[in-house]
Short mmCIF file of C-alpha atoms in Angstrom, two decimals:
data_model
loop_
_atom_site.label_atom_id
_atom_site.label_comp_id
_atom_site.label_asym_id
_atom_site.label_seq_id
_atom_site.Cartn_x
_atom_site.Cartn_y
_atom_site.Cartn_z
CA UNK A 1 0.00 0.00 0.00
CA UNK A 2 1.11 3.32 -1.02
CA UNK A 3 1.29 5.66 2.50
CA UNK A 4 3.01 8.86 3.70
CA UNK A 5 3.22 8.79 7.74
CA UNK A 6 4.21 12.14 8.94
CA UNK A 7 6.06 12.69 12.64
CA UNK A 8 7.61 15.20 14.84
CA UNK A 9 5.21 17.50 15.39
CA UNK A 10 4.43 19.76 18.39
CA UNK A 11 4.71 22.55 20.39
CA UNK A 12 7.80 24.96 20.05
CA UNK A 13 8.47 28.52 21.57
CA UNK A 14 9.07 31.39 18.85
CA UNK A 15 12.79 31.32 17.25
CA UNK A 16 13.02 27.70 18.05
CA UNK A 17 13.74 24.42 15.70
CA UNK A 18 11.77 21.46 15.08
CA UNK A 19 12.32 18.47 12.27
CA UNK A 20 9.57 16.72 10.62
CA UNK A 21 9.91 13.48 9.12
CA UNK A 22 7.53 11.52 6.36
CA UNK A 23 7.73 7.85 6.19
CA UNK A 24 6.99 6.53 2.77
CA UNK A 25 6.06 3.20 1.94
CA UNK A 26 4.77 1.15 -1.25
CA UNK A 27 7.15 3.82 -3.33
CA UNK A 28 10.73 5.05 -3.27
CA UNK A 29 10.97 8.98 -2.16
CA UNK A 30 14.25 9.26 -3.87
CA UNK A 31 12.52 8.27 -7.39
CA UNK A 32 9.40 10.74 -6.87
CA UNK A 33 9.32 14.61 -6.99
CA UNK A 34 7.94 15.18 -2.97
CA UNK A 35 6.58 18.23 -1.45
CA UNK A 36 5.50 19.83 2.13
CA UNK A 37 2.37 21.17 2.25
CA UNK A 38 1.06 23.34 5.43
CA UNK A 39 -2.63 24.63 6.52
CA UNK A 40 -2.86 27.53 9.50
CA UNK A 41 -5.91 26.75 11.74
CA UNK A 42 -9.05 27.50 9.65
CA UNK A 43 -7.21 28.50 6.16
CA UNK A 44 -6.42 27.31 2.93
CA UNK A 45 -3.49 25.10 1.75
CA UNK A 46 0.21 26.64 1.20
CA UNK A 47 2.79 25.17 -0.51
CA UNK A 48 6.30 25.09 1.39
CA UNK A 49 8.67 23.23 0.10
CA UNK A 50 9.76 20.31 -2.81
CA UNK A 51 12.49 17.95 -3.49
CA UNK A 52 13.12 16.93 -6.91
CA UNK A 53 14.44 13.49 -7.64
CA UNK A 54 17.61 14.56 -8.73
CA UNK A 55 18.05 16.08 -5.36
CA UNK A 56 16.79 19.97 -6.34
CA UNK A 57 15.27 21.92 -3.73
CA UNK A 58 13.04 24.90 -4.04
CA UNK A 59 11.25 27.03 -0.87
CA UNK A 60 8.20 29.02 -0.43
CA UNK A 61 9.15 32.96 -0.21
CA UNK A 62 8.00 32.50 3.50
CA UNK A 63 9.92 29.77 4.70
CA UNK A 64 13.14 30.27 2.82
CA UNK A 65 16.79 30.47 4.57
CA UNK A 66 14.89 29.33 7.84
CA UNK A 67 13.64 25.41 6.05
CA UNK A 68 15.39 22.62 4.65
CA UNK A 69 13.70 19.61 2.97
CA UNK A 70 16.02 16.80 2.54
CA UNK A 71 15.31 13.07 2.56
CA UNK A 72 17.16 9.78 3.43
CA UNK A 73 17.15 7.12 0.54
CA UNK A 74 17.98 4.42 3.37
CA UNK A 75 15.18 5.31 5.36
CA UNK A 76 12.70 6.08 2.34
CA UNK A 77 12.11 9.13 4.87
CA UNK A 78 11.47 12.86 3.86
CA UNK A 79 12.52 15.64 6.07
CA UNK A 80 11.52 19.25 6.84
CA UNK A 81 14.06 20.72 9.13
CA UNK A 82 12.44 24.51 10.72
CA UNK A 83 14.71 26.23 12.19
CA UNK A 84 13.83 30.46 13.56
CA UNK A 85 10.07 29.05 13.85
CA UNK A 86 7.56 32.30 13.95
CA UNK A 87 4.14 32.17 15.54
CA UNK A 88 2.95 31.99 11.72
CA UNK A 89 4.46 28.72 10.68
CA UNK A 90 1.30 27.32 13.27
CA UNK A 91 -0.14 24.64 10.82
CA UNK A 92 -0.95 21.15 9.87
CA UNK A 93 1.97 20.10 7.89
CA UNK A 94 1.49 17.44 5.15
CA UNK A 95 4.06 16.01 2.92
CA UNK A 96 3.14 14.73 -0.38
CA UNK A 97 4.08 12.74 -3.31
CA UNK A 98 4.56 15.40 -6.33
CA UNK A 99 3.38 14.01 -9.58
CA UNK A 100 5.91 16.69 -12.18
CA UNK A 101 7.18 14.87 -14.98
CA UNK A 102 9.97 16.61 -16.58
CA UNK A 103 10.95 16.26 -20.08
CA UNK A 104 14.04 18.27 -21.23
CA UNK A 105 13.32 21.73 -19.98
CA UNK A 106 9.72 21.42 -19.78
CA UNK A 107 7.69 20.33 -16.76
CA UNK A 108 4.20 18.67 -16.56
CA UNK A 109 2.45 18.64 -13.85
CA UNK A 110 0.20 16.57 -12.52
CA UNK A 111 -0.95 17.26 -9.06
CA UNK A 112 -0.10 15.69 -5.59
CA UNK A 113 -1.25 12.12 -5.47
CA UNK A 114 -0.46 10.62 -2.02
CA UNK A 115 -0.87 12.54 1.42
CA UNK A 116 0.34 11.79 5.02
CA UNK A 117 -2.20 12.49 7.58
CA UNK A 118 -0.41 15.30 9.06
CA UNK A 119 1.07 16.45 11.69
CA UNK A 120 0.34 20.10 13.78
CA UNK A 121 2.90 22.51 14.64
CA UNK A 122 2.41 24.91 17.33
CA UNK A 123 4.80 28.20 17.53
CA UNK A 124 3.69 29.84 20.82
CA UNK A 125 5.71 30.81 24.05
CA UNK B 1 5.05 34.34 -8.40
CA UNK B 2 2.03 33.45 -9.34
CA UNK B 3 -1.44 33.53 -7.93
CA UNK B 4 -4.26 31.20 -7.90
CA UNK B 5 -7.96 32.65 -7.58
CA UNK B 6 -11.43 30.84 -6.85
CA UNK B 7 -14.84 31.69 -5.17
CA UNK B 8 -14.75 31.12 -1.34
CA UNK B 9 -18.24 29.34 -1.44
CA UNK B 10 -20.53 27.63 -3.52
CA UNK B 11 -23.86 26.02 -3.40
CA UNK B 12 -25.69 23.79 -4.93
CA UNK B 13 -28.90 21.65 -5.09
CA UNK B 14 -29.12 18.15 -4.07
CA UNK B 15 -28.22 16.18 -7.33
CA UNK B 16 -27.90 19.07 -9.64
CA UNK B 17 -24.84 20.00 -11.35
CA UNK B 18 -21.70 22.86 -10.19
CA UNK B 19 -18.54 24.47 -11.07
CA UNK B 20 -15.84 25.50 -9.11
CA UNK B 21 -13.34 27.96 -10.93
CA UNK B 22 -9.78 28.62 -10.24
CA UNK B 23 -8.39 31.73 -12.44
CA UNK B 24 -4.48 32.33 -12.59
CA UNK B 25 -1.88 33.44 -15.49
CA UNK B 26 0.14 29.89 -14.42
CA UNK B 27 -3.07 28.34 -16.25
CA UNK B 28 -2.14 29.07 -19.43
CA UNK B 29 1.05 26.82 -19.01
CA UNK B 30 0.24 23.85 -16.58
CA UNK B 31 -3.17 22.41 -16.06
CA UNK B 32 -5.05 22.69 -12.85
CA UNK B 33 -5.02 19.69 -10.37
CA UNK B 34 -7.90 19.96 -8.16
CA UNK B 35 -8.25 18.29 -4.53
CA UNK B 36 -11.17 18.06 -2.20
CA UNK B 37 -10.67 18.00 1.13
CA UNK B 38 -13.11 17.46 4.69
CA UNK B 39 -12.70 18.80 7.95
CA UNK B 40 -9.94 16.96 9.57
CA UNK B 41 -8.63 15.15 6.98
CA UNK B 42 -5.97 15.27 4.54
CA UNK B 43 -6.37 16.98 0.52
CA UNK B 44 -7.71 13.82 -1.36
CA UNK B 45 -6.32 14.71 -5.55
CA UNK B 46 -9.84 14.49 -7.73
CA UNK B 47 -8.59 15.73 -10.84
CA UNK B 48 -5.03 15.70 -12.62
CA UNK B 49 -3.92 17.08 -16.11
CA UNK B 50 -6.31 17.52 -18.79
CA UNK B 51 -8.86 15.54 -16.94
CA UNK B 52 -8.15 12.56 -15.38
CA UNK B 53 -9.40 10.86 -12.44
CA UNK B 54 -7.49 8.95 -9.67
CA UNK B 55 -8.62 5.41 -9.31
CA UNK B 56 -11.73 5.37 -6.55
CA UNK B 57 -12.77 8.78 -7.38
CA UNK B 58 -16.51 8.94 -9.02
CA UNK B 59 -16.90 9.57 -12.51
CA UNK B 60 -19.54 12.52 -11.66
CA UNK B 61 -15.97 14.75 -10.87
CA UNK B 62 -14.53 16.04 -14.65
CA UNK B 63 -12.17 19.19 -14.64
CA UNK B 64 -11.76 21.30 -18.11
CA UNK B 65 -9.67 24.27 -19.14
CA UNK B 66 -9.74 27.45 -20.92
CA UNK B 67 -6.82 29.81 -21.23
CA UNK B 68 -6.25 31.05 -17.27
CA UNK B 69 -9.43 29.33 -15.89
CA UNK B 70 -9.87 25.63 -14.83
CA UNK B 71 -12.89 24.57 -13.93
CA UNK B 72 -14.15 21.39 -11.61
CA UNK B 73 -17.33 20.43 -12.35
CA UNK B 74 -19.74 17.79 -9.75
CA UNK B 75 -22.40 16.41 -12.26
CA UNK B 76 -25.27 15.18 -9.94
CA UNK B 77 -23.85 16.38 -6.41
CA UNK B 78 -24.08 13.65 -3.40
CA UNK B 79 -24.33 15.10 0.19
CA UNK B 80 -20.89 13.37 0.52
CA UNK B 81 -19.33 16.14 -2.04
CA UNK B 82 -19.80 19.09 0.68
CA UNK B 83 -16.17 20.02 1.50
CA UNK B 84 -13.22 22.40 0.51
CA UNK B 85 -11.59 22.20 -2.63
CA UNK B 86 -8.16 23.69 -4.02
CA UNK B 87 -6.91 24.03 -7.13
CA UNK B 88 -3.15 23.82 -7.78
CA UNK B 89 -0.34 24.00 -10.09
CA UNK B 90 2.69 25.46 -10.97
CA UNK B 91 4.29 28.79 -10.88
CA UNK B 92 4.96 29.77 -14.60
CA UNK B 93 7.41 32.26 -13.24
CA UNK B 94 10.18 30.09 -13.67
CA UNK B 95 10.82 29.85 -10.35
CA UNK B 96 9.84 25.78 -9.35
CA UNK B 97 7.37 27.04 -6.91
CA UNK B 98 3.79 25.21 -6.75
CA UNK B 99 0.56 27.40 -5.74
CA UNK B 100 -2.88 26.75 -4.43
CA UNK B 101 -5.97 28.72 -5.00
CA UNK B 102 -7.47 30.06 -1.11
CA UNK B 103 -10.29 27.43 -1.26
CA UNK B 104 -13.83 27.03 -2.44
CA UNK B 105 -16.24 25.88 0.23
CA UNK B 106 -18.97 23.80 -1.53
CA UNK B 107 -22.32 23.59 0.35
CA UNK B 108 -25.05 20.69 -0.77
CA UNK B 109 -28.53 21.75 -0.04
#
């Protein structure tokens, strides 16, 4: 069966660090584009963060120089590493299998097919 | 970057038929993916490229495109249908990112 399993949530005081892992199993993270996903309490989805196959990263405007996605191919584990946490980083965070194919230069995309359950992140002193 | 828009809420009848629009200049160069999602649960994908369907979602979801509006359309809406749904795709400004649309709440009456 094809299942994300997200851990290492909780609650964190402003400016501190938290890492967030993503199990995978039924698929190889290393061979998939994945993303991280977050939702504040009571608003819409915001993309944060993806890792591209080939080991590329890329970072939401509002999380970059403070979050690092990485992953470990022994593990089949995606990471999210927040470091300088802000009381607006407060969300659900979901990782996700990215669907992108790339061809050459060009990119198709193809939506996020497989979603952890999520795990909450609390920035509050 | 880019920017996804769409209707906060919809309605619609018991059975009849709706569309939920997503309007954004990354449109015109990826196609929309839609998700639906229900309080306290993860984004469930419902629609993907030019309009395809995951396996084990109903054939009454279809998604269509013109120029920098995507469209999800619920042909014969079930009480089960009521939830939030997103759009998504790529940023066309070259810079890797991925965007959602704020959310359309979809009411069954």
């Amino acid at each position: 069966e094809v299942q994300l399993v997200e851990s290492g949530g909780g609650l964190i005081q402003p400016g501190g660090s938290l890492r967030l892992s993503c199990a995978a199993s039924g698929f190889t993270v290393s061979s998939n584009y994945m993303s991280w996903v977050r939702q504040a309490p009571g608003k819409g989805l915001e993309w944060v963060s993806v890792i591209y196959s080939g080991g590329s990263t890329y970072y939401a405007d509002s999380v970059k120089g403070r979050f690092t996605i990485s992953r470990d191919n022994s593990k089949n584990t995606l990471y999210l590493q927040m470091n300088s946490l802000r009381a607006e980083d407060t969300a659900v965070y979901y990782c996700a299998r990215d669907l992108t194919v790339t061809i050459g230069h060009y990119y198709y995309y193809y939506g996020m097919d497989v979603w952890g359950q999520g795990t909450t992140v609390t920035v509050s002193s | 970057s880019s920017e996804l828009t769409q209707d906060p809420a919809v309605s619609v009848a018991l059975g009849q038929t709706v569309r939920i629009t997503c309007q954004g200049d990354s449109l015109r160069s990826y196609y929309a993916s839609w998700y639906q999602q229900k309080p306290g649960q993860a984004p469930v994908l419902v629609i993907y490229g030019k309009n395809n369907r995951p396996s084990g979602i109903p054939d009454r979801f279809s998604g269509s495109s013109s120029g920098n509006t995507a469209s999800l359309t619920i042909t014969g809406a079930q009480a089960e249908d009521e939830a939030d749904y997103y759009c998504n795709s790529r940023d066309s400004s070259g810079n890797h990112h991925v965007v959602f649309g704020g959310g359309t709440k979809l009411t069954v009456l």
